[in-house]
Coordinates of C-alpha atoms and ligand atoms in Angstrom, one line a residue:
M29 CA -20.9 5.4 15.3
V30 CA -24.3 7.5 16.1
N31 CA -22.7 8.4 19.3
D32 CA -19.3 8.9 17.9
Y33 CA -21.1 11.4 15.4
I34 CA -23.3 13.2 18.5
K35 CA -19.6 13.6 20.2
F36 CA -18.2 14.8 17.1
I37 CA -20.7 17.2 16.2
I38 CA -20.6 18.7 20.2
N39 CA -16.5 18.9 20.0
S40 CA -16.1 20.0 16.6
S41 CA -16.4 23.6 15.1
N42 CA -16.4 25.9 12.0
E43 CA -13.7 28.1 10.6
H44 CA -14.6 30.4 13.8
G45 CA -12.8 28.4 16.1
V46 CA -9.7 27.8 14.2
H47 CA -6.5 30.1 15.3
S48 CA -4.1 28.4 12.9
P49 CA -3.8 29.9 9.5
F50 CA -2.9 27.5 7.6
V51 CA -6.2 25.4 8.9
Y52 CA -8.3 28.3 8.6
K53 CA -7.3 29.0 5.1
L54 CA -7.8 25.4 3.9
V55 CA -11.3 25.4 5.6
T56 CA -12.0 28.4 4.1
E57 CA -10.6 28.2 0.7
C58 CA -11.3 24.6 0.1
F59 CA -13.5 22.9 2.2
Y60 CA -16.6 25.1 2.5
K61 CA -15.8 26.2 -1.1
K62 CA -18.5 24.9 -3.5
S63 CA -17.2 23.1 -7.1
P64 CA -18.1 24.3 -10.1
S65 CA -21.7 23.1 -11.6
T66 CA -19.5 21.6 -14.4
I67 CA -17.3 19.0 -11.6
Q68 CA -20.4 18.3 -9.6
A69 CA -22.2 17.3 -13.1
K70 CA -19.3 15.2 -14.2
I71 CA -18.7 13.2 -10.7
R72 CA -22.3 12.4 -10.4
S73 CA -22.5 11.2 -14.3
Y74 CA -19.8 9.1 -13.6
K75 CA -21.3 7.7 -10.1
E76 CA -24.5 7.4 -12.2
K77 CA -23.2 5.3 -15.2
L78 CA -22.1 2.6 -12.2
K79 CA -25.0 2.9 -10.3
A80 CA -27.0 1.9 -13.9
N81 CA -24.8 -0.9 -14.4
K82 CA -26.6 -4.4 -13.4
N83 CA -23.4 -6.3 -14.4
F84 CA -22.1 -8.8 -12.2
I85 CA -18.3 -9.3 -11.3
N86 CA -16.5 -11.7 -8.7
V87 CA -15.1 -9.8 -6.2
T88 CA -11.7 -11.1 -4.5
D89 CA -11.4 -8.9 -1.3
L90 CA -8.3 -8.2 0.2
G91 CA -9.3 -5.6 2.7
S92 CA -11.6 -6.0 5.9
G93 CA -14.5 -7.7 4.1
S94 CA -18.1 -6.0 3.7
R95 CA -21.0 -5.6 6.2
V96 CA -23.0 -5.6 3.3
F97 CA -22.1 -8.0 0.8
K98 CA -22.7 -11.8 1.8
S99 CA -21.2 -13.3 -1.5
N100 CA -18.5 -12.6 -3.9
R101 CA -20.7 -12.3 -6.9
R102 CA -21.8 -8.6 -6.9
K103 CA -23.4 -6.1 -8.9
I104 CA -21.2 -3.0 -10.2
S105 CA -24.6 -1.1 -9.2
A106 CA -24.4 -2.4 -5.7
I107 CA -20.7 -1.5 -5.5
A108 CA -21.2 1.8 -6.8
K109 CA -23.8 2.4 -4.3
N110 CA -22.2 0.9 -1.6
A111 CA -18.2 1.4 -1.8
S112 CA -17.8 4.2 -3.5
I113 CA -16.6 7.5 -2.0
S114 CA -19.8 9.8 -1.6
T115 CA -20.4 12.6 -4.2
K116 CA -19.9 15.3 -1.1
H117 CA -16.5 13.6 -0.4
A118 CA -15.7 13.2 -4.3
L119 CA -16.1 17.1 -4.4
L120 CA -13.9 18.1 -1.4
L121 CA -11.2 15.0 -2.9
N122 CA -11.1 17.3 -6.2
R123 CA -11.1 20.5 -4.2
I124 CA -8.2 19.2 -2.2
V125 CA -5.9 18.2 -4.7
A126 CA -6.3 21.9 -6.5
Y127 CA -6.0 23.8 -3.2
L128 CA -2.9 22.3 -2.2
K129 CA -1.7 21.4 -6.0
C130 CA -1.0 18.3 -5.9
E131 CA 0.9 16.6 -8.6
E132 CA 1.9 12.7 -7.1
I133 CA -1.0 10.9 -5.8
L134 CA -1.4 7.7 -4.4
E135 CA -4.4 6.3 -3.8
L136 CA -4.7 3.1 -1.6
G137 CA -8.0 1.0 -2.7
T138 CA -9.1 2.1 -6.4
S139 CA -12.3 0.3 -6.6
L140 CA -14.8 1.4 -9.5
G141 CA -12.5 4.4 -9.8
T142 CA -14.8 7.3 -8.1
G143 CA -12.0 8.2 -6.0
T144 CA -9.3 8.3 -9.1
F145 CA -12.0 10.1 -10.9
S146 CA -12.7 12.9 -8.7
L147 CA -8.5 13.2 -8.1
V148 CA -7.9 13.6 -11.5
I149 CA -11.1 15.2 -13.2
N150 CA -9.8 19.6 -13.9
N151 CA -6.5 18.8 -12.5
P152 CA -4.1 18.7 -15.5
K153 CA -0.7 18.7 -13.6
A154 CA -2.2 15.8 -11.2
K155 CA -0.7 12.2 -11.9
I156 CA -2.3 9.7 -9.7
T157 CA -1.3 5.8 -9.3
S158 CA -4.1 4.1 -7.8
I159 CA -4.1 0.6 -6.3
E160 CA -6.9 -2.1 -6.5
G161 CA -6.6 -5.8 -5.4
C162 CA -9.5 -6.9 -7.2
P163 CA -8.7 -8.1 -10.9
E164 CA -12.3 -7.6 -12.1
T165 CA -13.2 -4.4 -9.8
L166 CA -10.2 -2.9 -11.5
K167 CA -11.0 -3.8 -14.8
I168 CA -14.0 -1.9 -14.9
A169 CA -12.6 1.5 -13.3
Q170 CA -9.9 0.8 -16.0
N171 CA -12.5 1.2 -18.7
A172 CA -14.7 4.2 -17.0
L173 CA -11.6 6.2 -16.6
K174 CA -9.9 5.3 -20.0
E175 CA -10.0 9.1 -21.3
Y176 CA -7.8 10.0 -18.2
Q177 CA -5.2 7.2 -19.0
S178 CA -2.5 9.5 -19.3
Q179 CA -2.4 10.6 -15.9
L180 CA -3.3 7.3 -14.5
N181 CA -1.3 4.6 -13.3
L182 CA -3.6 1.6 -12.0
I183 CA -2.0 -1.3 -10.6
Q184 CA -3.6 -4.4 -9.8
G185 CA -1.9 -6.4 -6.5
D186 CA -2.0 -6.4 -2.9
F187 CA -0.6 -3.3 -1.6
K188 CA 1.9 -5.9 0.6
K189 CA 3.1 -6.7 -2.9
V190 CA 3.1 -3.4 -4.7
L191 CA 3.9 -0.8 -1.8
P192 CA 7.8 -1.4 -1.5
D193 CA 8.0 -0.4 -5.5
V194 CA 5.4 2.7 -5.8
L195 CA 6.7 4.2 -2.5
K196 CA 10.0 5.1 -4.6
T197 CA 8.3 8.2 -5.2
K198 CA 7.3 11.5 -3.3
Y199 CA 3.7 12.2 -2.8
D200 CA 2.1 15.4 -2.3
L201 CA -1.1 13.5 -1.4
I202 CA -1.9 9.8 -0.2
Y203 CA -5.5 8.6 -0.1
F204 CA -6.1 5.6 2.4
D205 CA -9.1 4.2 1.2
G206 CA -8.1 0.1 1.3
N207 CA -8.1 -1.9 4.5
H208 CA -10.2 -0.4 7.0
Q209 CA -8.3 -2.3 10.3
K210 CA -6.4 -1.2 12.7
E211 CA -2.8 -3.1 12.2
A212 CA -3.5 -2.5 8.4
T213 CA -4.2 1.2 8.6
L214 CA -1.2 1.6 10.6
T215 CA 1.5 -0.8 8.7
Y216 CA 0.5 1.5 5.6
F217 CA 0.9 4.6 7.1
K218 CA 4.1 4.0 8.6
K219 CA 5.1 2.1 5.2
C220 CA 4.0 5.3 3.6
L221 CA 5.9 7.9 5.8
Q222 CA 9.3 7.4 3.8
A223 CA 7.1 8.7 0.4
K224 CA 6.2 12.0 1.9
H225 CA 7.6 15.5 2.2
N226 CA 7.3 18.3 4.1
D227 CA 3.8 19.4 2.5
T228 CA 2.3 16.3 1.6
V229 CA -0.9 15.4 3.4
F230 CA -2.3 11.8 3.6
I231 CA -5.8 11.0 4.1
F232 CA -7.6 8.4 5.9
D233 CA -11.1 7.3 5.2
D234 CA -13.2 5.9 8.0
I235 CA -11.6 7.0 10.9
Y236 CA -14.9 5.9 13.1
W237 CA -15.8 3.0 11.1
S238 CA -14.9 0.4 13.9
Q239 CA -13.3 0.2 17.5
G240 CA -9.6 -0.4 15.5
M241 CA -10.0 2.8 13.3
K242 CA -11.0 5.0 16.0
E243 CA -7.8 3.4 17.7
A244 CA -5.5 3.8 14.3
W245 CA -6.9 7.2 14.2
Q246 CA -5.3 7.8 17.8
E247 CA -2.2 6.4 17.3
I248 CA -1.7 8.4 14.2
K249 CA -2.4 11.5 15.7
E250 CA 0.3 10.8 18.2
H251 CA 3.0 9.7 16.0
P252 CA 6.0 12.0 16.4
E253 CA 5.9 13.3 12.7
V254 CA 2.4 13.9 12.7
K255 CA 2.0 18.0 13.1
V256 CA -1.4 18.8 12.3
T257 CA -5.0 16.7 12.0
V258 CA -8.0 17.7 10.9
D259 CA -11.1 15.4 11.8
I260 CA -13.8 16.1 9.5
F261 CA -15.4 12.6 10.9
Q262 CA -15.6 11.0 7.4
W263 CA -12.0 11.6 6.8
G264 CA -8.5 12.4 8.9
L265 CA -6.6 14.9 7.4
V266 CA -2.6 14.6 8.2
F267 CA -0.2 17.2 7.8
F268 CA 3.9 16.9 8.6
R269 CA 5.0 20.5 8.0
R270 CA 7.3 21.3 10.4
E271 CA 6.7 24.7 10.7
Q272 CA 3.6 23.9 12.8
V273 CA 3.0 23.3 16.4
K274 CA 1.4 19.7 16.7
E275 CA -2.3 20.4 17.2
H276 CA -6.0 18.6 16.3
F277 CA -8.7 19.8 14.9
K278 CA -12.1 18.7 14.6
I279 CA -13.9 20.6 11.5
R280 CA -17.8 20.5 10.6
Y281 CA -18.0 19.6 7.0
Ligands
SAM12 C1 -13.9 1.3 -0.3 S1 -13.2 0.8 -1.7 C2 -12.2 2.0 -2.0 C3 -13.3 3.1 -2.6 C4 -12.6 4.2 -4.0 N1 -11.4 5.0 -3.3 C5 -13.7 5.0 -4.0 O1 -13.1 6.4 -3.7 O2 -14.9 5.3 -4.8 C6 -11.7 -0.1 -1.0 C7 -10.8 -1.0 -2.1 O3 -9.8 -1.2 -1.3 C8 -9.3 -2.7 -2.1 N2 -8.5 -3.4 -1.3 C9 -8.7 -3.5 -0.2 N3 -7.4 -4.1 0.5 C10 -6.5 -4.5 -0.4 C11 -5.3 -4.7 -0.3 N4 -4.8 -5.4 0.9 N5 -4.9 -4.8 -1.7 C12 -5.3 -3.8 -2.6 N6 -6.4 -3.6 -2.7 C13 -7.2 -3.6 -1.8 C14 -10.7 -3.5 -2.2 O4 -10.5 -4.4 -3.3 C15 -11.7 -2.0 -2.5 O5 -12.3 -2.8 -3.7

């Protein structure tokens, strides 16, 4: 991972290395924009409340397991510290929804709802479907996200079982943050292709997490329906815009 990061830094650029107007605009008007301080404060406060929660829950793990936790009985504060999206990426997720004007959004892996919260706040037109396999984890998210109920459809279940129904809708954004294994990632990617349109963005978390995830990301980039990809190390963004030439970018974020 350290070696991957060093390679990434050497091979990546800021906006100056980007000749695609679409990606240049995305980088300068979304990636490198600062989020309003009110949004920053709301996201920090959402995370702080969870980090202060000393209760334990029994976690049902349907994903790749954890490199940190040894037992399924876990403290909510520890899940918030180890499995939730970082504040920096939560803010970026929030800006992406606003910048791309995403209305129909799907998240694979709700966990405690930090990503869901980032997708929904200040985006009144966003309607978010988020799937979580662990009932006790989802209960915490449901409670923390009560205020946004009208914009949210939080579903408890295994992706495998839930996706066929959920993918009858077309989405503007799909955030893949569940099972970080090669085969699972590629399976969900291929299934979700039916729910995209020309301007949909797919965001894959942890594309350098393991050898398998690096291979999955490579395969995704090579898929014939994929046009533009943007690797920001923590995430890989995928665009399908027919009007673009196939091109892959590595952007320092
Ligand atoms: C990294 S966490 C998600 C973090 C969250 N998106 C955020 O932004 O804070 C991954 C979650 O995906 C869930 N998950 C993994 N595999 C799953 C599966 N096959 N079906 C349903 N949920 C799954 C796990 O239970 C875990 O809570």
